Amino acid sequence: MSKRPADPANGSAPAARQVPMRDFSRSLPMSLLRAREAVMRQFRPSLREHGLTEQQWRILRALASIEAVEVTELARTAFLLGPSLSRILRDLEARNLIERKTAKADQRRSMVSISKEGVKLMASVAPTSEAIYAEITSRFGARKLAELQEMLGELEQSLAGLGAGNEASAEE
Amino acid sequence: MSKRPADPANGSAPAARQVPMRDFSRSLPMSLLRAREAVMRQFRPSLREHGLTEQQWRILRALASIEAVEVTELARTAFLLGPSLSRILRDLEARNLIERKTAKADQRRSMVSISKEGVKLMASVAPTSEAIYAEITSRFGARKLAELQEMLGELEQSLAGLGAGNEASAEE
DNA sequence: CGGAGATACTTAACATGTTAAGTGAATGCG
DNA sequence: CGCATTCACTTAACATGTTAAGTATCTCCG
């Protein structure tokens, strides 16, 4: 299909090593990405067996501890963007795992809650999920885990409201 | 700000609070996700101005320090799955930011390298990128940052080869 | 030499991330 | 009251994540 002689008489050595930067693999974003992936890799198989994606599970968990929430609030809790949440809620509702009803006082808002089926599904997933979490805690060390999460929280805090500098002086 | 009449004459009470689990917002995956997002939020605007996504930038950076790499190796370095990488390389090649040529010894392999234009683009992005990284380091603290990355690496290590238990006894 | 199996990608298909635009419902103000 | 704004979502459009297939090569063994 794609032959791609690409560059006849190329010969020229590629232009690498021209832009010095920190070792890429040790950047903070990469460290966080790899660590998170290492963790999620443990959970995905179990969730998959129950027909749930990581995000769907996040939503169910967020709903499990409350009666009902507005979509916007749920987005903040489950750390999902509105559009993603909107799609996922549509699907979860179709699977009868959640319920939605328009707020009486404000027709724009819709209150979301987990259904009985949703609760049942959670109950079937939670044990395995907790066991995996326990295994991770045990391997890494409970104390270190707490420290790590403390540091992650501090990192968040120290960056909160950074890049917001443009908002006040928004142009265009 | 948040009114939240929450539950006026609701009627049928949704089935919540039935499945006890750790506080969702404090789970390790969520901590990692939020921390990473807090960090990336700082970089995205700058990358966007240069017409690059986070992943495209990862690829260029990975390519910047070497002459050429096979796609599979690049996938490991940039921490991308094959299919994602395949699509992105197609686009970067169309934009003349990278070059591809089939390996002589093995026609299956294709060697990828950054182009002169790619290097030029990197040179225009790197300063801002480094400045942002410096600001983050300064805010969070260089020492703490090093500690955090150390812990993240250890976390990865402690989970390496966990969930691999099924592989040996693979069925089906 | 030849074909089964392994490799290195690429495509396909579906779900989510991300930004922009659209829609219907509240609000505020003249 | 009337209407421009703001709100709370939802749709749309495009890029990536993720798993499963598909393709072309290459290897190795009989």
PDB file of N, CA, C and O (backbone and C1' of nucleotides) in Angstrom, chain C residues 1-10 13 17-18 22-30, chain D residues 1-9 13-14 18 21-30:
ATOM      1  P    DC C   1      16.535 -22.655  -2.543  1.00  0.00           P
ATOM      2  O5'  DC C   1      15.010 -23.099  -2.525  1.00  0.00           O
ATOM      3  C5'  DC C   1      14.659 -24.144  -3.434  1.00  0.00           C
ATOM      4  C4'  DC C   1      13.487 -24.897  -2.853  1.00  0.00           C
ATOM      5  C3'  DC C   1      12.295 -23.994  -2.568  1.00  0.00           C
ATOM      6  O3'  DC C   1      11.123 -24.752  -2.844  1.00  0.00           O
ATOM      7  C1'  DC C   1      13.007 -24.987  -0.544  1.00  0.00           C
ATOM      8  P    DG C   2       9.719 -24.034  -3.172  1.00  0.00           P
ATOM      9  O5'  DG C   2       8.846 -24.353  -1.881  1.00  0.00           O
ATOM     10  C5'  DG C   2       8.789 -25.673  -1.333  1.00  0.00           C
ATOM     11  C4'  DG C   2       7.996 -25.605  -0.043  1.00  0.00           C
ATOM     12  C3'  DG C   2       7.004 -24.437   0.014  1.00  0.00           C
ATOM     13  O3'  DG C   2       5.844 -24.855   0.699  1.00  0.00           O
ATOM     14  C1'  DG C   2       8.548 -24.217   1.772  1.00  0.00           C
ATOM     15  P    DG C   3       4.402 -24.193   0.338  1.00  0.00           P
ATOM     16  O5'  DG C   3       3.542 -24.420   1.658  1.00  0.00           O
ATOM     17  C5'  DG C   3       3.798 -25.565   2.465  1.00  0.00           C
ATOM     18  C4'  DG C   3       4.046 -25.138   3.891  1.00  0.00           C
ATOM     19  C3'  DG C   3       3.038 -24.109   4.430  1.00  0.00           C
ATOM     20  O3'  DG C   3       2.707 -24.473   5.753  1.00  0.00           O
ATOM     21  C1'  DG C   3       5.212 -23.334   4.781  1.00  0.00           C
ATOM     22  P    DA C   4       1.240 -24.084   6.312  1.00  0.00           P
ATOM     23  O5'  DA C   4       1.432 -24.088   7.890  1.00  0.00           O
ATOM     24  C5'  DA C   4       2.099 -25.184   8.523  1.00  0.00           C
ATOM     25  C4'  DA C   4       2.844 -24.693   9.756  1.00  0.00           C
ATOM     26  C3'  DA C   4       2.007 -23.769  10.647  1.00  0.00           C
ATOM     27  O3'  DA C   4       2.273 -24.070  12.004  1.00  0.00           O
ATOM     28  C1'  DA C   4       3.958 -22.635   9.928  1.00  0.00           C
ATOM     29  P    DG C   5       1.426 -23.361  13.147  1.00  0.00           P
ATOM     30  O5'  DG C   5       2.418 -22.226  13.672  1.00  0.00           O
ATOM     31  C5'  DG C   5       3.707 -22.598  14.163  1.00  0.00           C
ATOM     32  C4'  DG C   5       4.552 -21.377  14.445  1.00  0.00           C
ATOM     33  C3'  DG C   5       3.838 -20.288  15.260  1.00  0.00           C
ATOM     34  O3'  DG C   5       4.747 -19.834  16.264  1.00  0.00           O
ATOM     35  C1'  DG C   5       4.760 -19.342  13.309  1.00  0.00           C
ATOM     36  P    DA C   6       4.267 -18.747  17.339  1.00  0.00           P
ATOM     37  O5'  DA C   6       5.304 -17.558  17.098  1.00  0.00           O
ATOM     38  C5'  DA C   6       6.698 -17.858  17.063  1.00  0.00           C
ATOM     39  C4'  DA C   6       7.468 -16.654  16.562  1.00  0.00           C
ATOM     40  C3'  DA C   6       7.147 -15.363  17.321  1.00  0.00           C
ATOM     41  O3'  DA C   6       8.359 -14.629  17.485  1.00  0.00           O
ATOM     42  C1'  DA C   6       6.712 -15.068  15.017  1.00  0.00           C
ATOM     43  P    DT C   7       8.419 -13.436  18.524  1.00  0.00           P
ATOM     44  O5'  DT C   7       8.861 -12.235  17.571  1.00  0.00           O
ATOM     45  C5'  DT C   7       8.467 -12.256  16.227  1.00  0.00           C
ATOM     46  C4'  DT C   7       9.039 -11.095  15.462  1.00  0.00           C
ATOM     47  C3'  DT C   7       8.795  -9.735  16.087  1.00  0.00           C
ATOM     48  O3'  DT C   7       9.833  -8.843  15.666  1.00  0.00           O
ATOM     49  C1'  DT C   7       7.463  -9.944  14.132  1.00  0.00           C
ATOM     50  P    DA C   8       9.963  -7.372  16.243  1.00  0.00           P
ATOM     51  O5'  DA C   8       9.199  -6.451  15.194  1.00  0.00           O
ATOM     52  C5'  DA C   8       9.819  -6.123  13.960  1.00  0.00           C
ATOM     53  C4'  DA C   8       8.954  -5.141  13.198  1.00  0.00           C
ATOM     54  C3'  DA C   8       8.466  -3.930  14.031  1.00  0.00           C
ATOM     55  O3'  DA C   8       8.420  -2.776  13.184  1.00  0.00           O
ATOM     56  C1'  DA C   8       6.624  -5.091  13.222  1.00  0.00           C
ATOM     57  P    DC C   9       8.607  -1.301  13.833  1.00  0.00           P
ATOM     58  O5'  DC C   9       7.238  -0.681  14.197  1.00  0.00           O
ATOM     59  C5'  DC C   9       6.001  -1.286  13.997  1.00  0.00           C
ATOM     60  C4'  DC C   9       5.512  -1.182  12.568  1.00  0.00           C
ATOM     61  C3'  DC C   9       4.419  -0.163  12.387  1.00  0.00           C
ATOM     62  O3'  DC C   9       4.461   0.522  11.153  1.00  0.00           O
ATOM     63  C1'  DC C   9       3.568  -2.363  12.039  1.00  0.00           C
ATOM     64  P    DT C  10       3.486   1.874  11.003  1.00  0.00           P
ATOM     65  O5'  DT C  10       2.097   1.256  10.482  1.00  0.00           O
ATOM     66  C5'  DT C  10       2.075   0.525   9.271  1.00  0.00           C
ATOM     67  C4'  DT C  10       0.662   0.104   8.941  1.00  0.00           C
ATOM     68  C3'  DT C  10      -0.391   1.222   9.033  1.00  0.00           C
ATOM     69  O3'  DT C  10      -1.245   1.100   7.901  1.00  0.00           O
ATOM     70  C1'  DT C  10      -1.038  -0.597  10.389  1.00  0.00           C
ATOM     71  P    DA C  13     -14.357  -0.975  10.868  1.00  0.00           P
ATOM     72  O5'  DA C  13     -14.544  -0.890  12.450  1.00  0.00           O
ATOM     73  C5'  DA C  13     -14.337  -2.069  13.226  1.00  0.00           C
ATOM     74  C4'  DA C  13     -14.629  -1.773  14.677  1.00  0.00           C
ATOM     75  C3'  DA C  13     -15.747  -0.750  14.898  1.00  0.00           C
ATOM     76  O3'  DA C  13     -16.521  -1.161  16.011  1.00  0.00           O
ATOM     77  C1'  DA C  13     -13.792  -0.004  15.952  1.00  0.00           C
ATOM     78  P    DG C  17     -11.897  10.702  29.789  1.00  0.00           P
ATOM     79  O5'  DG C  17     -11.030  11.466  28.691  1.00  0.00           O
ATOM     80  C5'  DG C  17      -9.630  11.200  28.595  1.00  0.00           C
ATOM     81  C4'  DG C  17      -8.923  12.304  27.809  1.00  0.00           C
ATOM     82  C3'  DG C  17      -9.102  13.709  28.380  1.00  0.00           C
ATOM     83  O3'  DG C  17      -7.903  14.441  28.131  1.00  0.00           O
ATOM     84  C1'  DG C  17     -10.021  13.624  26.201  1.00  0.00           C
ATOM     85  P    DT C  18      -7.641  15.872  28.737  1.00  0.00           P
ATOM     86  O5'  DT C  18      -8.242  16.801  27.617  1.00  0.00           O
ATOM     87  C5'  DT C  18      -7.677  16.755  26.303  1.00  0.00           C
ATOM     88  C4'  DT C  18      -8.310  17.803  25.422  1.00  0.00           C
ATOM     89  C3'  DT C  18      -8.849  19.042  26.153  1.00  0.00           C
ATOM     90  O3'  DT C  18      -8.298  20.185  25.530  1.00  0.00           O
ATOM     91  C1'  DT C  18     -10.476  18.204  24.657  1.00  0.00           C
ATOM     92  P    DG C  22     -22.896  27.182  16.357  1.00  0.00           P
ATOM     93  O5'  DG C  22     -23.857  26.263  17.224  1.00  0.00           O
ATOM     94  C5'  DG C  22     -23.962  24.868  16.909  1.00  0.00           C
ATOM     95  C4'  DG C  22     -25.046  24.229  17.761  1.00  0.00           C
ATOM     96  C3'  DG C  22     -26.318  25.060  17.873  1.00  0.00           C
ATOM     97  O3'  DG C  22     -27.444  24.179  17.793  1.00  0.00           O
ATOM     98  C1'  DG C  22     -25.475  24.612  20.041  1.00  0.00           C
ATOM     99  P    DT C  23     -28.926  24.805  17.688  1.00  0.00           P
ATOM    100  O5'  DT C  23     -29.537  24.470  19.123  1.00  0.00           O
ATOM    101  C5'  DT C  23     -29.313  23.203  19.723  1.00  0.00           C
ATOM    102  C4'  DT C  23     -30.111  23.117  21.006  1.00  0.00           C
ATOM    103  C3'  DT C  23     -31.291  24.080  21.089  1.00  0.00           C
ATOM    104  O3'  DT C  23     -32.407  23.425  21.647  1.00  0.00           O
ATOM    105  C1'  DT C  23     -29.865  24.437  22.929  1.00  0.00           C
ATOM    106  P    DG C  24     -33.876  24.112  21.548  1.00  0.00           P
ATOM    107  O5'  DG C  24     -34.300  24.173  23.079  1.00  0.00           O
ATOM    108  C5'  DG C  24     -34.080  23.021  23.897  1.00  0.00           C
ATOM    109  C4'  DG C  24     -34.054  23.449  25.347  1.00  0.00           C
ATOM    110  C3'  DG C  24     -35.203  24.374  25.737  1.00  0.00           C
ATOM    111  O3'  DG C  24     -35.720  23.936  26.979  1.00  0.00           O
ATOM    112  C1'  DG C  24     -33.135  25.379  26.292  1.00  0.00           C
ATOM    113  P    DA C  25     -36.936  24.695  27.642  1.00  0.00           P
ATOM    114  O5'  DA C  25     -36.221  25.364  28.885  1.00  0.00           O
ATOM    115  C5'  DA C  25     -35.420  24.535  29.711  1.00  0.00           C
ATOM    116  C4'  DA C  25     -34.776  25.358  30.803  1.00  0.00           C
ATOM    117  C3'  DA C  25     -35.740  26.290  31.526  1.00  0.00           C
ATOM    118  O3'  DA C  25     -35.485  26.152  32.912  1.00  0.00           O
ATOM    119  C1'  DA C  25     -33.900  27.518  30.693  1.00  0.00           C
ATOM    120  P    DA C  26     -36.335  27.014  33.929  1.00  0.00           P
ATOM    121  O5'  DA C  26     -35.350  28.220  34.167  1.00  0.00           O
ATOM    122  C5'  DA C  26     -35.028  28.500  35.466  1.00  0.00           C
ATOM    123  C4'  DA C  26     -33.714  29.222  35.572  1.00  0.00           C
ATOM    124  C3'  DA C  26     -33.893  30.519  36.368  1.00  0.00           C
ATOM    125  O3'  DA C  26     -32.877  30.632  37.316  1.00  0.00           O
ATOM    126  C1'  DA C  26     -32.940  30.981  34.261  1.00  0.00           C
ATOM    127  P    DT C  27     -33.177  31.529  38.538  1.00  0.00           P
ATOM    128  O5'  DT C  27     -32.190  32.750  38.302  1.00  0.00           O
ATOM    129  C5'  DT C  27     -31.827  33.057  36.962  1.00  0.00           C
ATOM    130  C4'  DT C  27     -30.876  34.229  36.963  1.00  0.00           C
ATOM    131  C3'  DT C  27     -31.342  35.407  37.793  1.00  0.00           C
ATOM    132  O3'  DT C  27     -30.200  36.095  38.295  1.00  0.00           O
ATOM    133  C1'  DT C  27     -31.431  35.968  35.482  1.00  0.00           C
ATOM    134  P    DG C  28     -30.364  37.354  39.228  1.00  0.00           P
ATOM    135  O5'  DG C  28     -29.999  38.569  38.275  1.00  0.00           O
ATOM    136  C5'  DG C  28     -28.821  38.496  37.448  1.00  0.00           C
ATOM    137  C4'  DG C  28     -28.772  39.730  36.564  1.00  0.00           C
ATOM    138  C3'  DG C  28     -29.206  41.005  37.286  1.00  0.00           C
ATOM    139  O3'  DG C  28     -28.411  42.090  36.804  1.00  0.00           O
ATOM    140  C1'  DG C  28     -30.656  40.606  35.472  1.00  0.00           C
ATOM    141  P    DC C  29     -28.396  43.430  37.637  1.00  0.00           P
ATOM    142  O5'  DC C  29     -28.656  44.508  36.509  1.00  0.00           O
ATOM    143  C5'  DC C  29     -28.274  44.248  35.151  1.00  0.00           C
ATOM    144  C4'  DC C  29     -29.178  45.008  34.206  1.00  0.00           C
ATOM    145  C3'  DC C  29     -29.738  46.318  34.794  1.00  0.00           C
ATOM    146  O3'  DC C  29     -29.719  47.312  33.795  1.00  0.00           O
ATOM    147  C1'  DC C  29     -31.512  45.000  34.057  1.00  0.00           C
ATOM    148  P    DG C  30     -29.609  48.836  34.212  1.00  0.00           P
ATOM    149  O5'  DG C  30     -30.406  49.575  33.062  1.00  0.00           O
ATOM    150  C5'  DG C  30     -30.084  49.333  31.691  1.00  0.00           C
ATOM    151  C4'  DG C  30     -31.349  49.394  30.845  1.00  0.00           C
ATOM    152  C3'  DG C  30     -32.154  50.680  31.005  1.00  0.00           C
ATOM    153  O3'  DG C  30     -32.700  51.037  29.739  1.00  0.00           O
ATOM    154  C1'  DG C  30     -33.522  48.839  31.561  1.00  0.00           C
TER     155       DG C  30
ATOM    156  P    DC D   1     -45.014  40.972  33.797  1.00  0.00           P
ATOM    157  O5'  DC D   1     -44.661  41.171  32.251  1.00  0.00           O
ATOM    158  C5'  DC D   1     -45.478  42.077  31.542  1.00  0.00           C
ATOM    159  C4'  DC D   1     -44.633  42.800  30.529  1.00  0.00           C
ATOM    160  C3'  DC D   1     -43.930  41.859  29.545  1.00  0.00           C
ATOM    161  O3'  DC D   1     -43.932  42.497  28.267  1.00  0.00           O
ATOM    162  C1'  DC D   1     -42.290  43.115  30.700  1.00  0.00           C
ATOM    163  P    DG D   2     -43.483  41.635  26.986  1.00  0.00           P
ATOM    164  O5'  DG D   2     -41.963  42.089  26.845  1.00  0.00           O
ATOM    165  C5'  DG D   2     -41.647  43.409  26.412  1.00  0.00           C
ATOM    166  C4'  DG D   2     -40.203  43.456  25.973  1.00  0.00           C
ATOM    167  C3'  DG D   2     -39.778  42.285  25.086  1.00  0.00           C
ATOM    168  O3'  DG D   2     -38.802  42.752  24.160  1.00  0.00           O
ATOM    169  C1'  DG D   2     -38.545  42.215  27.116  1.00  0.00           C
ATOM    170  P    DC D   3     -38.297  41.792  22.974  1.00  0.00           P
ATOM    171  O5'  DC D   3     -36.724  41.886  23.091  1.00  0.00           O
ATOM    172  C5'  DC D   3     -36.109  42.981  23.789  1.00  0.00           C
ATOM    173  C4'  DC D   3     -34.799  42.526  24.420  1.00  0.00           C
ATOM    174  C3'  DC D   3     -34.109  41.386  23.665  1.00  0.00           C
ATOM    175  O3'  DC D   3     -32.717  41.634  23.644  1.00  0.00           O
ATOM    176  C1'  DC D   3     -34.384  40.774  25.896  1.00  0.00           C
ATOM    177  P    DA D   4     -31.826  41.280  22.382  1.00  0.00           P
ATOM    178  O5'  DA D   4     -30.347  41.370  22.926  1.00  0.00           O
ATOM    179  C5'  DA D   4     -29.936  42.556  23.617  1.00  0.00           C
ATOM    180  C4'  DA D   4     -29.137  42.176  24.864  1.00  0.00           C
ATOM    181  C3'  DA D   4     -27.961  41.220  24.586  1.00  0.00           C
ATOM    182  O3'  DA D   4     -26.845  41.658  25.342  1.00  0.00           O
ATOM    183  C1'  DA D   4     -29.395  40.272  26.216  1.00  0.00           C
ATOM    184  P    DT D   5     -25.387  41.065  25.087  1.00  0.00           P
ATOM    185  O5'  DT D   5     -25.042  40.343  26.473  1.00  0.00           O
ATOM    186  C5'  DT D   5     -26.128  39.909  27.274  1.00  0.00           C
ATOM    187  C4'  DT D   5     -25.663  39.467  28.648  1.00  0.00           C
ATOM    188  C3'  DT D   5     -24.523  38.459  28.634  1.00  0.00           C
ATOM    189  O3'  DT D   5     -23.748  38.616  29.830  1.00  0.00           O
ATOM    190  C1'  DT D   5     -26.532  37.384  29.353  1.00  0.00           C
ATOM    191  P    DT D   6     -22.481  37.624  30.084  1.00  0.00           P
ATOM    192  O5'  DT D   6     -23.113  36.470  30.985  1.00  0.00           O
ATOM    193  C5'  DT D   6     -23.764  36.807  32.206  1.00  0.00           C
ATOM    194  C4'  DT D   6     -24.401  35.584  32.818  1.00  0.00           C
ATOM    195  C3'  DT D   6     -23.453  34.379  32.957  1.00  0.00           C
ATOM    196  O3'  DT D   6     -23.631  33.844  34.261  1.00  0.00           O
ATOM    197  C1'  DT D   6     -25.436  33.725  31.881  1.00  0.00           C
ATOM    198  P    DC D   7     -22.583  32.760  34.888  1.00  0.00           P
ATOM    199  O5'  DC D   7     -23.509  31.481  35.078  1.00  0.00           O
ATOM    200  C5'  DC D   7     -24.706  31.396  34.364  1.00  0.00           C
ATOM    201  C4'  DC D   7     -25.547  30.226  34.822  1.00  0.00           C
ATOM    202  C3'  DC D   7     -24.785  28.916  35.034  1.00  0.00           C
ATOM    203  O3'  DC D   7     -25.486  28.136  35.980  1.00  0.00           O
ATOM    204  C1'  DC D   7     -26.120  28.773  33.063  1.00  0.00           C
ATOM    205  P    DA D   8     -24.795  26.743  36.501  1.00  0.00           P
ATOM    206  O5'  DA D   8     -25.443  25.620  35.580  1.00  0.00           O
ATOM    207  C5'  DA D   8     -26.785  25.214  35.792  1.00  0.00           C
ATOM    208  C4'  DA D   8     -27.137  24.076  34.846  1.00  0.00           C
ATOM    209  C3'  DA D   8     -26.129  22.922  34.843  1.00  0.00           C
ATOM    210  O3'  DA D   8     -26.831  21.700  34.657  1.00  0.00           O
ATOM    211  C1'  DA D   8     -26.273  23.802  32.704  1.00  0.00           C
ATOM    212  P    DC D   9     -26.192  20.310  35.211  1.00  0.00           P
ATOM    213  O5'  DC D   9     -25.232  19.736  34.169  1.00  0.00           O
ATOM    214  C5'  DC D   9     -25.047  20.025  32.862  1.00  0.00           C
ATOM    215  C4'  DC D   9     -26.159  19.729  31.902  1.00  0.00           C
ATOM    216  C3'  DC D   9     -25.830  18.599  30.963  1.00  0.00           C
ATOM    217  O3'  DC D   9     -26.941  17.806  30.612  1.00  0.00           O
ATOM    218  C1'  DC D   9     -25.942  20.674  29.767  1.00  0.00           C
ATOM    219  P    DA D  13     -20.049  17.653  13.083  1.00  0.00           P
ATOM    220  O5'  DA D  13     -18.521  17.745  13.524  1.00  0.00           O
ATOM    221  C5'  DA D  13     -17.979  19.019  13.864  1.00  0.00           C
ATOM    222  C4'  DA D  13     -16.499  18.891  14.161  1.00  0.00           C
ATOM    223  C3'  DA D  13     -15.786  17.815  13.340  1.00  0.00           C
ATOM    224  O3'  DA D  13     -14.483  18.291  13.012  1.00  0.00           O
ATOM    225  C1'  DA D  13     -15.509  17.344  15.618  1.00  0.00           C
ATOM    226  P    DC D  14     -13.615  17.487  11.882  1.00  0.00           P
ATOM    227  O5'  DC D  14     -12.339  17.108  12.742  1.00  0.00           O
ATOM    228  C5'  DC D  14     -11.624  18.145  13.387  1.00  0.00           C
ATOM    229  C4'  DC D  14     -10.779  17.588  14.519  1.00  0.00           C
ATOM    230  C3'  DC D  14      -9.873  16.429  14.078  1.00  0.00           C
ATOM    231  O3'  DC D  14      -8.601  16.651  14.671  1.00  0.00           O
ATOM    232  C1'  DC D  14     -11.044  15.846  15.995  1.00  0.00           C
ATOM    233  P    DT D  18      -4.845   3.574  27.894  1.00  0.00           P
ATOM    234  O5'  DT D  18      -5.584   2.461  27.043  1.00  0.00           O
ATOM    235  C5'  DT D  18      -7.007   2.403  27.076  1.00  0.00           C
ATOM    236  C4'  DT D  18      -7.501   1.206  26.291  1.00  0.00           C
ATOM    237  C3'  DT D  18      -6.520   0.025  26.223  1.00  0.00           C
ATOM    238  O3'  DT D  18      -7.209  -1.134  26.629  1.00  0.00           O
ATOM    239  C1'  DT D  18      -7.335   0.543  24.065  1.00  0.00           C
ATOM    240  P    DA D  21     -10.517 -10.632  17.421  1.00  0.00           P
ATOM    241  O5'  DA D  21     -10.284 -10.277  15.873  1.00  0.00           O
ATOM    242  C5'  DA D  21      -9.463  -9.203  15.565  1.00  0.00           C
ATOM    243  C4'  DA D  21      -9.681  -8.723  14.159  1.00  0.00           C
ATOM    244  C3'  DA D  21      -9.180  -9.696  13.080  1.00  0.00           C
ATOM    245  O3'  DA D  21      -9.848  -9.431  11.846  1.00  0.00           O
ATOM    246  C1'  DA D  21      -7.664  -7.874  13.305  1.00  0.00           C
ATOM    247  P    DG D  22      -9.440 -10.255  10.520  1.00  0.00           P
ATOM    248  O5'  DG D  22      -8.320  -9.307   9.894  1.00  0.00           O
ATOM    249  C5'  DG D  22      -8.698  -8.023   9.431  1.00  0.00           C
ATOM    250  C4'  DG D  22      -7.519  -7.350   8.727  1.00  0.00           C
ATOM    251  C3'  DG D  22      -6.811  -8.237   7.696  1.00  0.00           C
ATOM    252  O3'  DG D  22      -6.512  -7.442   6.542  1.00  0.00           O
ATOM    253  C1'  DG D  22      -5.239  -7.458   9.279  1.00  0.00           C
ATOM    254  P    DT D  23      -5.975  -8.175   5.211  1.00  0.00           P
ATOM    255  O5'  DT D  23      -4.708  -7.294   4.862  1.00  0.00           O
ATOM    256  C5'  DT D  23      -3.903  -6.755   5.897  1.00  0.00           C
ATOM    257  C4'  DT D  23      -2.585  -6.286   5.345  1.00  0.00           C
ATOM    258  C3'  DT D  23      -1.950  -7.244   4.334  1.00  0.00           C
ATOM    259  O3'  DT D  23      -1.123  -6.502   3.442  1.00  0.00           O
ATOM    260  C1'  DT D  23      -0.675  -7.231   6.333  1.00  0.00           C
ATOM    261  P    DA D  24      -0.501  -7.266   2.144  1.00  0.00           P
ATOM    262  O5'  DA D  24       1.063  -7.159   2.417  1.00  0.00           O
ATOM    263  C5'  DA D  24       1.618  -5.900   2.783  1.00  0.00           C
ATOM    264  C4'  DA D  24       2.952  -6.101   3.492  1.00  0.00           C
ATOM    265  C3'  DA D  24       3.938  -6.987   2.735  1.00  0.00           C
ATOM    266  O3'  DA D  24       5.215  -6.354   2.792  1.00  0.00           O
ATOM    267  C1'  DA D  24       3.669  -7.788   4.939  1.00  0.00           C
ATOM    268  P    DT D  25       6.292  -6.759   1.696  1.00  0.00           P
ATOM    269  O5'  DT D  25       7.421  -7.392   2.612  1.00  0.00           O
ATOM    270  C5'  DT D  25       7.014  -8.106   3.778  1.00  0.00           C
ATOM    271  C4'  DT D  25       8.058  -7.933   4.864  1.00  0.00           C
ATOM    272  C3'  DT D  25       9.318  -8.737   4.572  1.00  0.00           C
ATOM    273  O3'  DT D  25      10.451  -8.069   5.103  1.00  0.00           O
ATOM    274  C1'  DT D  25       8.121  -9.689   6.411  1.00  0.00           C
ATOM    275  P    DC D  26      11.907  -8.726   4.857  1.00  0.00           P
ATOM    276  O5'  DC D  26      12.071  -9.741   6.073  1.00  0.00           O
ATOM    277  C5'  DC D  26      11.989  -9.233   7.393  1.00  0.00           C
ATOM    278  C4'  DC D  26      12.056 -10.367   8.403  1.00  0.00           C
ATOM    279  C3'  DC D  26      13.203 -11.362   8.200  1.00  0.00           C
ATOM    280  O3'  DC D  26      13.811 -11.576   9.463  1.00  0.00           O
ATOM    281  C1'  DC D  26      11.159 -12.511   8.429  1.00  0.00           C
ATOM    282  P    DT D  27      15.210 -12.331   9.557  1.00  0.00           P
ATOM    283  O5'  DT D  27      14.887 -13.381  10.707  1.00  0.00           O
ATOM    284  C5'  DT D  27      13.557 -13.872  10.819  1.00  0.00           C
ATOM    285  C4'  DT D  27      13.518 -15.037  11.786  1.00  0.00           C
ATOM    286  C3'  DT D  27      14.704 -15.991  11.672  1.00  0.00           C
ATOM    287  O3'  DT D  27      14.892 -16.628  12.918  1.00  0.00           O
ATOM    288  C1'  DT D  27      12.735 -17.047  10.854  1.00  0.00           C
ATOM    289  P    DC D  28      16.129 -17.605  13.121  1.00  0.00           P
ATOM    290  O5'  DC D  28      15.413 -19.004  13.423  1.00  0.00           O
ATOM    291  C5'  DC D  28      14.055 -19.040  13.900  1.00  0.00           C
ATOM    292  C4'  DC D  28      13.453 -20.419  13.617  1.00  0.00           C
ATOM    293  C3'  DC D  28      14.498 -21.530  13.460  1.00  0.00           C
ATOM    294  O3'  DC D  28      13.991 -22.720  14.042  1.00  0.00           O
ATOM    295  C1'  DC D  28      13.203 -21.428  11.513  1.00  0.00           C
ATOM    296  P    DC D  29      15.024 -23.879  14.394  1.00  0.00           P
ATOM    297  O5'  DC D  29      14.043 -25.139  14.591  1.00  0.00           O
ATOM    298  C5'  DC D  29      12.654 -24.948  14.458  1.00  0.00           C
ATOM    299  C4'  DC D  29      12.105 -25.869  13.377  1.00  0.00           C
ATOM    300  C3'  DC D  29      12.932 -27.152  13.157  1.00  0.00           C
ATOM    301  O3'  DC D  29      12.059 -28.254  13.030  1.00  0.00           O
ATOM    302  C1'  DC D  29      12.666 -26.063  11.112  1.00  0.00           C
ATOM    303  P    DG D  30      12.631 -29.738  13.102  1.00  0.00           P
ATOM    304  O5'  DG D  30      11.965 -30.533  11.903  1.00  0.00           O
ATOM    305  C5'  DG D  30      10.554 -30.479  11.688  1.00  0.00           C
ATOM    306  C4'  DG D  30      10.248 -30.739  10.223  1.00  0.00           C
ATOM    307  C3'  DG D  30      10.832 -32.039   9.676  1.00  0.00           C
ATOM    308  O3'  DG D  30       9.913 -32.622   8.761  1.00  0.00           O
ATOM    309  C1'  DG D  30      11.630 -30.240   8.393  1.00  0.00           C
TER     310       DG D  30
END
